[in-house]
Short mmCIF file of C-alpha atoms in Angstrom, two decimals:
data_model
loop_
_atom_site.label_atom_id
_atom_site.label_comp_id
_atom_site.label_asym_id
_atom_site.label_seq_id
_atom_site.Cartn_x
_atom_site.Cartn_y
_atom_site.Cartn_z
CA MET A 11 3.49 9.33 -26.89
CA ARG A 12 1.29 8.65 -23.88
CA ILE A 13 0.82 11.41 -21.32
CA ASP A 14 0.10 9.80 -17.97
CA THR A 15 -3.57 9.87 -16.97
CA CYS A 16 -3.31 8.20 -13.58
CA LEU A 17 -4.25 11.22 -11.52
CA ARG A 18 -5.75 13.37 -14.23
CA THR A 19 -8.77 11.10 -14.23
CA LEU A 20 -10.53 10.54 -10.94
CA THR A 21 -12.72 7.77 -12.30
CA SER A 22 -11.64 4.56 -13.94
CA LEU A 23 -11.50 4.78 -17.72
CA ALA A 24 -11.06 1.13 -18.63
CA ALA A 25 -12.74 -2.15 -17.86
CA SER A 26 -10.45 -4.79 -16.47
CA ALA A 27 -9.20 -7.61 -18.68
CA PRO A 28 -8.82 -11.27 -17.65
CA LEU A 29 -5.85 -11.88 -15.38
CA LEU A 30 -3.34 -14.17 -17.02
CA TRP A 31 -1.88 -15.58 -13.83
CA ALA A 32 -3.68 -18.21 -11.83
CA SER A 33 -4.84 -17.20 -8.38
CA ALA A 34 -3.57 -19.13 -5.38
CA VAL A 35 -6.06 -20.79 -3.05
CA GLN A 36 -6.34 -18.74 0.11
CA ALA A 37 -7.35 -20.06 3.51
CA GLN A 38 -8.68 -16.74 4.75
CA ARG A 39 -11.53 -14.93 3.01
CA LEU A 40 -11.23 -11.16 2.97
CA THR A 41 -13.51 -8.20 2.52
CA THR A 42 -13.41 -4.46 3.11
CA GLU A 43 -15.19 -2.14 5.47
CA ARG A 44 -15.59 1.52 4.62
CA VAL A 45 -14.22 3.75 7.36
CA ALA A 46 -14.56 7.16 5.68
CA VAL A 47 -16.65 8.61 2.86
CA GLY A 48 -17.39 12.02 1.35
CA LEU A 49 -13.79 13.17 1.01
CA ASN A 50 -12.51 14.93 -2.08
CA GLY A 51 -9.40 13.55 -3.75
CA SER A 52 -8.00 11.49 -0.86
CA LEU A 53 -4.55 10.21 -1.85
CA PHE A 54 -2.90 8.65 1.19
CA VAL A 55 -3.50 7.48 4.75
CA THR A 56 -1.03 6.93 7.58
CA ALA A 57 -0.64 7.33 11.32
CA PRO A 58 2.04 8.56 13.73
CA PRO A 59 4.03 5.78 15.39
CA GLY A 60 2.12 4.38 18.37
CA ASP A 61 -1.06 6.40 17.70
CA THR A 62 -3.74 3.71 17.48
CA GLN A 63 -6.71 6.08 17.76
CA ARG A 64 -6.22 8.28 14.69
CA LEU A 65 -5.69 7.92 10.96
CA PHE A 66 -4.39 10.89 8.95
CA ILE A 67 -5.69 11.38 5.42
CA ALA A 68 -3.77 13.43 2.83
CA VAL A 69 -6.04 15.10 0.29
CA LYS A 70 -4.87 16.23 -3.15
CA ASP A 71 -5.88 19.89 -2.65
CA GLY A 72 -3.57 20.29 0.36
CA GLN A 73 -5.60 19.31 3.40
CA ILE A 74 -4.66 16.68 5.96
CA LEU A 75 -7.72 15.34 7.76
CA ILE A 76 -7.97 13.18 10.87
CA LEU A 77 -10.19 10.13 11.17
CA ASP A 78 -11.00 9.30 14.79
CA LEU A 79 -10.81 5.50 14.71
CA THR A 80 -12.58 5.18 18.07
CA LYS A 81 -15.66 7.00 16.79
CA GLY A 82 -15.41 6.42 13.05
CA GLU A 83 -15.68 10.16 12.38
CA ILE A 84 -13.63 12.74 10.45
CA LEU A 85 -12.75 15.62 12.75
CA PRO A 86 -14.39 18.86 11.55
CA THR A 87 -11.19 20.91 11.62
CA PRO A 88 -8.38 19.87 9.23
CA PHE A 89 -5.06 19.00 10.83
CA ILE A 90 -3.52 21.43 8.36
CA ASP A 91 -4.36 23.06 5.03
CA ILE A 92 -1.32 23.66 2.82
CA ALA A 93 -1.40 25.83 -0.30
CA VAL A 94 -0.49 23.56 -3.24
CA GLU A 95 -0.70 23.37 -7.02
CA SER A 96 -3.27 20.63 -7.65
CA PHE A 97 -3.50 20.57 -11.45
CA ALA A 98 -3.20 17.19 -13.21
CA GLU A 99 -0.88 14.91 -11.21
CA GLN A 100 0.18 17.65 -8.83
CA GLY A 101 -0.98 18.32 -5.30
CA LEU A 102 -0.26 17.17 -1.75
CA LEU A 103 1.25 13.82 -2.68
CA GLY A 104 3.05 12.49 0.39
CA LEU A 105 2.94 12.51 4.19
CA ALA A 106 5.23 10.94 6.78
CA PHE A 107 5.53 11.30 10.54
CA HIS A 108 8.90 11.54 12.27
CA PRO A 109 9.83 8.26 14.01
CA ASP A 110 9.97 10.26 17.26
CA TYR A 111 6.79 12.20 16.53
CA GLU A 112 5.56 11.87 20.10
CA GLN A 113 8.63 13.86 21.26
CA THR A 114 9.30 16.14 18.27
CA GLY A 115 5.83 16.73 16.86
CA HIS A 116 7.40 16.86 13.39
CA PHE A 117 5.76 15.58 10.23
CA PHE A 118 6.85 15.89 6.60
CA VAL A 119 5.01 16.56 3.37
CA HIS A 120 5.76 16.22 -0.34
CA TYR A 121 3.74 18.68 -2.44
CA SER A 122 3.64 20.72 -5.64
CA ARG A 123 4.35 24.41 -5.11
CA PRO A 124 1.65 26.86 -6.23
CA GLY A 125 2.47 28.70 -9.42
CA ASP A 126 5.36 26.68 -10.83
CA GLY A 127 4.44 23.15 -9.68
CA ASN A 128 7.95 22.44 -8.40
CA THR A 129 8.34 19.72 -5.79
CA VAL A 130 8.68 20.84 -2.19
CA VAL A 131 9.55 18.58 0.73
CA ALA A 132 8.92 20.43 3.98
CA ARG A 133 8.62 19.88 7.71
CA TYR A 134 5.77 21.05 9.89
CA THR A 135 5.15 20.78 13.63
CA VAL A 136 2.00 19.99 15.58
CA SER A 137 0.48 22.78 17.66
CA ASP A 138 1.49 23.06 21.31
CA LYS A 139 -2.14 23.53 22.30
CA ASP A 140 -4.06 20.94 20.29
CA PRO A 141 -2.72 17.56 19.12
CA ASN A 142 -5.36 17.53 16.37
CA VAL A 143 -4.14 20.75 14.75
CA ALA A 144 -0.73 21.52 13.24
CA ASP A 145 0.97 24.91 13.42
CA PRO A 146 0.64 26.37 9.88
CA ASN A 147 3.49 28.79 10.58
CA SER A 148 5.97 26.07 11.50
CA ALA A 149 7.01 25.19 7.93
CA VAL A 150 10.68 24.48 7.30
CA GLN A 151 11.59 23.79 3.69
CA LEU A 152 13.95 20.84 3.34
CA PHE A 153 14.46 21.27 -0.41
CA VAL A 154 12.82 22.16 -3.74
CA ILE A 155 13.25 20.26 -7.01
CA ASP A 156 12.35 21.89 -10.33
CA GLN A 157 9.70 20.03 -12.31
CA PRO A 158 9.78 20.42 -16.11
CA HIS A 159 6.24 19.01 -16.55
CA ASP A 160 3.08 18.53 -14.51
CA ASN A 161 3.22 14.73 -14.46
CA HIS A 162 5.52 12.03 -13.07
CA ASN A 163 6.09 13.78 -9.74
CA GLY A 164 6.45 10.59 -7.71
CA GLY A 165 5.14 11.76 -4.37
CA TRP A 166 5.72 9.11 -1.73
CA ILE A 167 7.89 9.79 1.32
CA GLY A 168 8.59 7.48 4.23
CA PHE A 169 11.05 6.80 7.02
CA GLY A 170 13.21 3.70 6.88
CA PRO A 171 12.30 1.43 9.82
CA ARG A 172 15.94 0.45 10.31
CA ASP A 173 17.94 3.62 9.65
CA GLY A 174 15.44 6.40 10.48
CA TYR A 175 16.27 8.30 7.30
CA LEU A 176 13.64 9.91 5.07
CA TYR A 177 13.19 8.33 1.64
CA VAL A 178 11.72 10.48 -1.14
CA ALA A 179 10.38 9.00 -4.39
CA MET A 180 10.86 11.24 -7.42
CA GLY A 181 9.44 10.68 -10.91
CA ASP A 182 11.43 11.31 -14.08
CA GLY A 183 10.03 14.82 -14.65
CA GLY A 184 7.21 13.88 -16.97
CA SER A 185 6.14 14.15 -20.57
CA GLY A 186 6.72 10.67 -22.02
CA ASP A 187 9.70 8.35 -22.57
CA ASP A 188 11.83 10.54 -20.27
CA PRO A 189 12.94 12.92 -23.07
CA ASP A 190 15.79 14.40 -21.04
CA ASP A 191 17.10 11.01 -19.85
CA ARG A 192 16.83 12.15 -16.24
CA ALA A 193 16.12 8.79 -14.57
CA GLN A 194 19.57 7.44 -15.57
CA ASN A 195 21.47 10.70 -15.01
CA ILE A 196 23.18 10.51 -11.61
CA ASP A 197 23.64 14.28 -11.63
CA ASP A 198 19.85 14.78 -11.65
CA LEU A 199 17.50 14.06 -8.73
CA LEU A 200 14.52 13.18 -10.93
CA GLY A 201 13.70 9.53 -11.56
CA LYS A 202 15.33 8.53 -8.29
CA MET A 203 14.76 7.35 -4.76
CA LEU A 204 16.43 9.87 -2.48
CA ARG A 205 17.58 9.34 1.11
CA ILE A 206 18.22 12.21 3.52
CA ASP A 207 18.77 12.79 7.23
CA VAL A 208 16.12 15.18 8.56
CA ASN A 209 17.87 15.49 11.93
CA GLY A 210 20.92 17.28 10.55
CA ASP A 211 21.78 20.21 8.27
CA ASP A 212 24.72 20.08 5.87
CA PHE A 213 23.75 23.50 4.45
CA PRO A 214 23.70 25.84 7.46
CA GLU A 215 24.20 28.94 5.31
CA ASP A 216 21.42 28.02 2.89
CA PRO A 217 17.87 28.61 4.22
CA HIS A 218 16.39 26.71 1.28
CA ASN A 219 18.13 23.41 2.02
CA ASN A 220 17.72 21.99 5.50
CA TYR A 221 18.85 18.37 5.65
CA ALA A 222 21.97 16.25 5.92
CA ILE A 223 23.41 13.55 3.67
CA PRO A 224 23.64 10.09 5.24
CA PRO A 225 27.33 9.16 5.00
CA THR A 226 26.49 5.68 3.67
CA ASN A 227 24.52 6.89 0.65
CA PRO A 228 25.96 5.15 -2.43
CA PHE A 229 27.16 8.25 -4.31
CA VAL A 230 28.87 9.99 -1.40
CA GLY A 231 32.49 10.65 -2.27
CA ARG A 232 32.08 9.78 -5.95
CA GLU A 233 30.47 11.17 -9.07
CA GLY A 234 26.73 11.74 -8.74
CA ARG A 235 24.35 13.53 -6.38
CA ASP A 236 24.86 12.53 -2.77
CA GLU A 237 21.11 12.43 -2.08
CA ILE A 238 20.52 9.54 -4.51
CA TRP A 239 19.75 6.15 -2.98
CA ALA A 240 18.49 4.34 -6.11
CA LEU A 241 17.84 5.29 -9.74
CA GLY A 242 16.09 4.25 -12.94
CA LEU A 243 12.50 5.02 -11.87
CA ARG A 244 9.77 6.42 -14.11
CA ASN A 245 6.99 7.41 -11.74
CA PRO A 246 7.28 5.68 -8.34
CA TRP A 247 3.81 6.73 -7.27
CA ARG A 248 3.45 4.62 -4.14
CA CYS A 249 6.12 2.80 -2.16
CA SER A 250 6.35 1.23 1.28
CA PHE A 251 8.60 -0.44 3.79
CA ASP A 252 7.84 -3.80 5.32
CA ARG A 253 7.84 -2.67 8.94
CA LEU A 254 9.20 -6.06 10.07
CA THR A 255 12.01 -6.69 7.59
CA GLY A 256 12.81 -3.20 6.31
CA ASP A 257 12.32 -4.38 2.70
CA LEU A 258 11.28 -1.61 0.30
CA TYR A 259 8.55 -2.14 -2.32
CA VAL A 260 8.13 0.36 -5.18
CA GLY A 261 5.13 0.57 -7.50
CA ASP A 262 6.51 2.18 -10.65
CA VAL A 263 4.01 3.33 -13.29
CA GLY A 264 4.90 2.23 -16.81
CA GLN A 265 4.91 3.96 -20.19
CA GLU A 266 3.15 1.89 -22.86
CA ALA A 267 3.76 -1.77 -22.11
CA ARG A 268 4.37 -2.71 -18.46
CA GLU A 269 3.44 -1.86 -14.87
CA GLU A 270 5.97 -3.03 -12.30
CA ILE A 271 6.70 -3.73 -8.66
CA ASP A 272 10.35 -3.17 -7.74
CA PHE A 273 12.02 -4.47 -4.59
CA GLN A 274 14.97 -3.58 -2.40
CA PRO A 275 15.96 -5.85 0.50
CA GLY A 276 16.18 -4.37 3.97
CA ASP A 277 19.94 -4.90 4.13
CA SER A 278 20.61 -3.11 0.83
CA ARG A 279 23.43 -0.58 0.63
CA GLY A 280 21.60 1.34 -2.08
CA GLY A 281 22.62 2.12 -5.62
CA GLU A 282 20.12 -0.16 -7.36
CA ASN A 283 19.29 0.80 -10.94
CA TYR A 284 15.74 -0.26 -11.80
CA GLY A 285 16.26 0.24 -15.49
CA TRP A 286 14.01 3.01 -16.82
CA LYS A 287 14.21 4.11 -19.61
CA CYS A 288 16.54 1.43 -20.91
CA GLU A 289 13.97 -1.09 -19.80
CA GLU A 290 10.27 -0.96 -19.03
CA GLY A 291 9.54 -3.79 -16.67
CA THR A 292 11.22 -6.86 -18.13
CA ILE A 293 11.29 -5.64 -21.74
CA CYS A 294 13.38 -3.07 -23.58
CA GLY A 295 12.25 0.55 -23.55
CA ASP A 296 11.15 2.35 -26.71
CA GLU A 297 13.75 5.11 -26.59
CA PRO A 298 17.54 4.74 -26.12
CA SER A 299 19.37 6.18 -23.12
CA ARG A 300 22.78 7.83 -23.07
CA PHE A 301 23.64 6.06 -19.84
CA CYS A 302 22.66 2.38 -20.18
CA LYS A 303 21.47 -0.29 -22.59
CA CYS A 304 18.68 -2.82 -22.41
CA GLY A 305 20.03 -6.02 -20.91
CA ASP A 306 22.85 -4.42 -18.92
CA GLU A 307 23.77 -6.73 -16.05
CA ASN A 308 23.62 -3.98 -13.44
CA LEU A 309 19.91 -3.28 -14.08
CA VAL A 310 17.62 -4.72 -11.39
CA PRO A 311 14.50 -6.35 -12.83
CA PRO A 312 11.12 -5.99 -11.11
CA ILE A 313 9.80 -8.82 -8.97
CA LEU A 314 6.56 -8.51 -10.95
CA ASP A 315 5.54 -6.78 -14.15
CA LEU A 316 2.05 -6.75 -15.59
CA GLU A 317 1.03 -6.35 -19.22
CA ARG A 318 -1.31 -3.57 -20.26
CA SER A 319 -4.26 -5.94 -20.49
CA ASP A 320 -4.10 -6.36 -16.70
CA ALA A 321 -2.73 -3.06 -15.40
CA ARG A 322 -2.32 0.48 -16.69
CA CYS A 323 -1.45 2.60 -13.68
CA ILE A 324 0.01 0.69 -10.75
CA SER A 325 -0.57 1.77 -7.14
CA GLY A 326 2.02 0.21 -4.87
CA GLY A 327 0.78 -1.04 -1.51
CA TYR A 328 1.89 -2.55 1.79
CA VAL A 329 3.00 -5.81 3.33
CA TYR A 330 0.43 -6.82 5.92
CA ARG A 331 1.90 -6.85 9.44
CA GLY A 332 -1.26 -6.28 11.47
CA SER A 333 -2.62 -8.54 14.19
CA ALA A 334 -6.28 -8.84 13.17
CA ILE A 335 -5.64 -11.39 10.38
CA PRO A 336 -2.51 -13.41 11.31
CA ALA A 337 -2.86 -15.66 8.24
CA LEU A 338 -2.01 -12.63 6.04
CA ALA A 339 1.34 -11.88 7.68
CA GLY A 340 3.91 -11.13 4.98
CA THR A 341 1.31 -10.64 2.21
CA TYR A 342 1.88 -7.63 -0.05
CA PHE A 343 -1.23 -5.84 -1.38
CA PHE A 344 -1.27 -3.53 -4.41
CA ALA A 345 -3.73 -2.32 -7.04
CA ASP A 346 -4.18 -0.69 -10.41
CA TYR A 347 -5.83 2.72 -10.62
CA LEU A 348 -7.37 2.34 -14.06
CA THR A 349 -8.35 -1.33 -14.30
CA ARG A 350 -9.78 -1.32 -10.74
CA ARG A 351 -7.97 -4.50 -9.77
CA VAL A 352 -6.46 -5.42 -6.42
CA TRP A 353 -3.86 -8.16 -6.01
CA SER A 354 -1.68 -9.69 -3.33
CA LEU A 355 1.52 -11.70 -3.41
CA ARG A 356 4.31 -12.97 -1.22
CA TYR A 357 7.98 -12.43 -1.98
CA ASP A 358 10.78 -14.21 -0.12
CA GLY A 359 13.65 -12.34 -1.74
CA ARG A 360 13.96 -14.90 -4.53
CA GLU A 361 10.56 -15.62 -6.02
CA VAL A 362 6.96 -14.46 -5.99
CA SER A 363 4.31 -16.84 -4.70
CA GLU A 364 0.57 -16.74 -3.99
CA PHE A 365 -0.05 -14.07 -6.63
CA THR A 366 -3.79 -13.60 -6.19
CA ASP A 367 -6.50 -11.45 -7.72
CA ARG A 368 -8.35 -10.00 -4.71
CA THR A 369 -10.71 -7.69 -6.59
CA GLU A 370 -13.92 -9.63 -6.20
CA GLU A 371 -13.57 -10.53 -2.54
CA LEU A 372 -12.54 -7.00 -1.52
CA SER A 373 -15.45 -5.45 -3.41
CA SER A 374 -17.94 -5.70 -0.56
CA PRO A 375 -21.66 -5.46 -1.38
CA GLY A 376 -22.58 -1.81 -1.88
CA TYR A 377 -18.96 -0.69 -2.33
CA ASP A 378 -17.52 0.27 -5.70
CA LEU A 379 -13.75 0.04 -5.56
CA ARG A 380 -12.65 2.63 -8.12
CA ALA A 381 -9.73 5.02 -8.52
CA LEU A 382 -7.59 3.11 -6.03
CA ALA A 383 -4.77 5.59 -5.73
CA SER A 384 -3.02 4.34 -2.63
CA PHE A 385 -2.76 2.02 0.32
CA GLY A 386 -1.80 2.87 3.87
CA GLU A 387 -1.18 1.47 7.34
CA ASP A 388 -2.41 2.46 10.75
CA ALA A 389 -0.18 2.24 13.81
CA ARG A 390 -1.20 -1.39 14.38
CA GLY A 391 -0.18 -2.42 10.87
CA GLU A 392 -3.71 -2.88 9.54
CA VAL A 393 -3.93 -2.06 5.82
CA TYR A 394 -6.25 0.50 4.22
CA ILE A 395 -7.21 1.25 0.62
CA CYS A 396 -7.52 4.89 -0.41
CA SER A 397 -9.71 6.02 -3.31
CA THR A 398 -9.56 9.43 -4.95
CA ARG A 399 -13.36 9.24 -5.03
CA GLY A 400 -13.24 10.13 -1.36
CA GLU A 401 -13.57 6.75 0.31
CA ILE A 402 -11.22 4.90 2.67
CA TYR A 403 -11.52 1.14 3.17
CA ARG A 404 -9.92 -1.20 5.69
CA ILE A 405 -9.04 -4.77 4.69
CA VAL A 406 -10.70 -7.14 7.17
CA ALA A 407 -11.49 -10.82 7.48
CA ALA A 408 -14.77 -11.82 5.85
CA GLY A 409 -15.29 -14.38 8.57
CA PRO A 410 -13.40 -15.75 11.54
CA ALA A 411 -9.71 -16.34 11.11
CA CYS A 412 -8.19 -19.57 12.33
CA GLU A 413 -7.03 -17.86 15.50
CA ASP A 414 -10.61 -16.82 16.32
CA ILE A 415 -11.93 -20.38 16.43
CA ARG A 416 -11.86 -22.12 19.79
CA LYS A 417 -13.34 -25.52 18.91
CA LEU A 418 -15.11 -27.63 16.30
CA LYS A 419 -17.29 -30.31 17.88
CA ALA A 420 -19.60 -32.84 16.25
CA ASP A 421 -21.62 -35.87 17.39
CA CYS A 422 -24.53 -38.04 16.30
CA ASN A 423 -27.76 -38.06 18.31
CA GLY A 424 -28.39 -41.69 17.54
CA ARG A 425 -31.21 -41.07 15.07
CA GLY A 426 -29.11 -40.39 11.98
CA ARG A 427 -28.70 -36.69 12.68
CA VAL A 428 -25.34 -34.94 13.04
CA ASN A 429 -25.00 -32.05 15.47
CA ALA A 430 -22.01 -29.76 14.73
CA VAL A 431 -20.96 -26.69 16.70
CA VAL A 432 -18.21 -24.17 15.94
CA ARG A 433 -17.25 -22.14 19.00
CA LEU A 434 -15.51 -18.77 18.60
CA LYS A 435 -13.41 -16.80 21.04
CA ASN A 436 -15.45 -13.61 20.72
CA LYS A 437 -18.55 -12.06 19.14
CA LEU A 438 -16.74 -10.12 16.44
CA TYR A 439 -18.32 -12.20 13.68
CA ASP A 440 -21.88 -12.27 14.95
CA GLY A 441 -24.16 -12.33 11.91
CA GLN A 442 -21.52 -13.64 9.50
CA SER A 443 -21.17 -17.28 8.46
CA VAL A 444 -18.86 -20.26 8.20
CA THR A 445 -19.01 -23.29 5.94
CA LEU A 446 -19.36 -26.78 7.42
CA ALA A 447 -19.07 -29.94 5.36
CA VAL A 448 -20.84 -33.09 6.50
CA GLY A 449 -19.72 -35.90 4.30
CA ASP A 450 -19.93 -34.67 0.72
CA GLU A 451 -22.40 -31.86 1.43
CA GLU A 452 -21.51 -28.27 2.35
CA TYR A 453 -23.67 -25.96 4.48
CA GLU A 454 -23.32 -22.25 5.11
CA VAL A 455 -24.04 -21.70 8.78
CA ASP A 456 -24.82 -18.34 10.39
CA ILE A 457 -22.83 -17.24 13.42
CA ARG A 458 -24.93 -16.22 16.40
CA GLY A 459 -22.92 -14.62 19.14
CA ARG A 460 -19.98 -16.95 19.67
CA LYS A 461 -21.43 -20.07 18.05
CA ALA A 462 -22.40 -21.52 14.70
CA LYS A 463 -24.65 -24.59 14.97
CA LEU A 464 -25.70 -27.14 12.36
CA LYS A 465 -28.13 -30.04 12.61
CA VAL A 466 -28.43 -32.21 9.53
CA CYS A 467 -29.48 -35.73 8.66
CA CYS A 468 -26.87 -38.19 7.55
CA SER A 469 -26.69 -41.78 6.45
CA GLN A 470 -25.58 -44.49 8.80
CA GLY A 471 -21.92 -45.12 9.37
CA VAL A 472 -18.89 -42.93 9.90
CA VAL A 473 -19.34 -39.34 8.70
CA THR A 474 -16.58 -36.72 8.51
CA VAL A 475 -17.43 -33.19 9.61
CA GLU A 476 -15.06 -30.43 8.39
CA LEU A 477 -14.79 -26.71 8.83
CA ARG A 478 -14.18 -25.47 5.29
CA ASP A 479 -13.98 -21.74 5.84
CA PRO A 480 -11.37 -20.82 6.90
CA GLN A 481 -9.62 -23.87 5.53
CA GLU A 482 -7.39 -26.15 7.58
CA CYS A 483 -8.17 -24.38 10.86
CA ARG A 484 -9.19 -27.51 12.71
CA PRO A 485 -8.76 -31.19 11.89
CA PRO A 486 -11.92 -32.94 10.68
CA VAL A 487 -14.09 -34.78 13.17
CA ASP A 488 -15.32 -38.29 12.48
CA VAL A 489 -18.68 -39.24 13.99
CA GLU A 490 -20.55 -42.55 13.71
CA CYS A 491 -24.27 -42.64 13.18
CA PRO A 492 -25.72 -46.06 14.04
#
């Protein structure tokens, strides 16, 4: 029986194995830039709606730190420091800002309670005097869920972009093979995706429960816990909404055979059963369940499952909806904590396409992408990678995107020499390079300011000059050398 090691080990324990799926050709090269270093156990990054100047970093031991994006500096005073149990897979695991944070000042956390390790979801409020410091005495407990073991806590929380409700990812309670069959038990909140209304209170006489049940939750008015939105999850460590479509992506950590990405469309009415422990990914689970059987028609298969040779501890990511790299719009990024791999894919609701291993291109020179526990978004929709080794990376273009290129021009000076010039719209890529092809030869050309220039001899006749990187940005130019 395997006890999960995803967060017990803060360094990768296994070398990656060859990816079995072919990578799609991408028009836009990517890399990463490190925006924070020297943290201890960073697990998640996010930002309040509309706040483009700050990034908030949740740390396993209970701190929330602020990265000033305008200065590239971590503020010296933590936003808040919450007492948590941080043994094994426990700690401060989730952070979400109220959709109306600018008016309410409310943010929400998912953490392990000191002493017993039980899950707490609570609300805090920012200080009236300093927007960079929260009021530590403002805590309001929404609920507590008993945890039988110290692993499989889930941990992600997030607000639905369409309904404004808070979604809470809960693991199956731990150990291995879900011994108490909790993920399929609709009278148990473990192994589920929960959905609650943080703006109401259906328990006014109970100080320990401060939330309301959305009336459209799938188990309202029938057997099962009203808080449940979806079931059949093992350890949904990291999840996310596509901010444009409202689609929900769930990275669910497997047992012994599969790591999976589950999907729920933005117009779902809830109630999906993702199969654990009857199924692990697309195969049958090792242990029987009292509530379902492998192959049941009502079980929702993952959009992607990876064998153990490729992934051992999946970290769900985000769909890119930023503005800096338009060619990436709709691309979902995710990673594996133990094999140190990063991938991307597109999903149109029917099939996966452009499944691509991004590990090499995102491993910038001097950076060692290890222990990739999480992804995150800033307020602009740019995507970040969060490592428990204390480093935060932003995914950026490795060179100019198509939208950055103003013109490709080429001519012949009459003496068998081609002159080619790539003109850019700004100086953001000064010092980087592009690839120009003259005939059958390729040349890597440095960008200086807003231009990249190439002078090269050619044979007589018509010669085609192409911009190869990014691909298909501009049509080729034919020049004639007499």
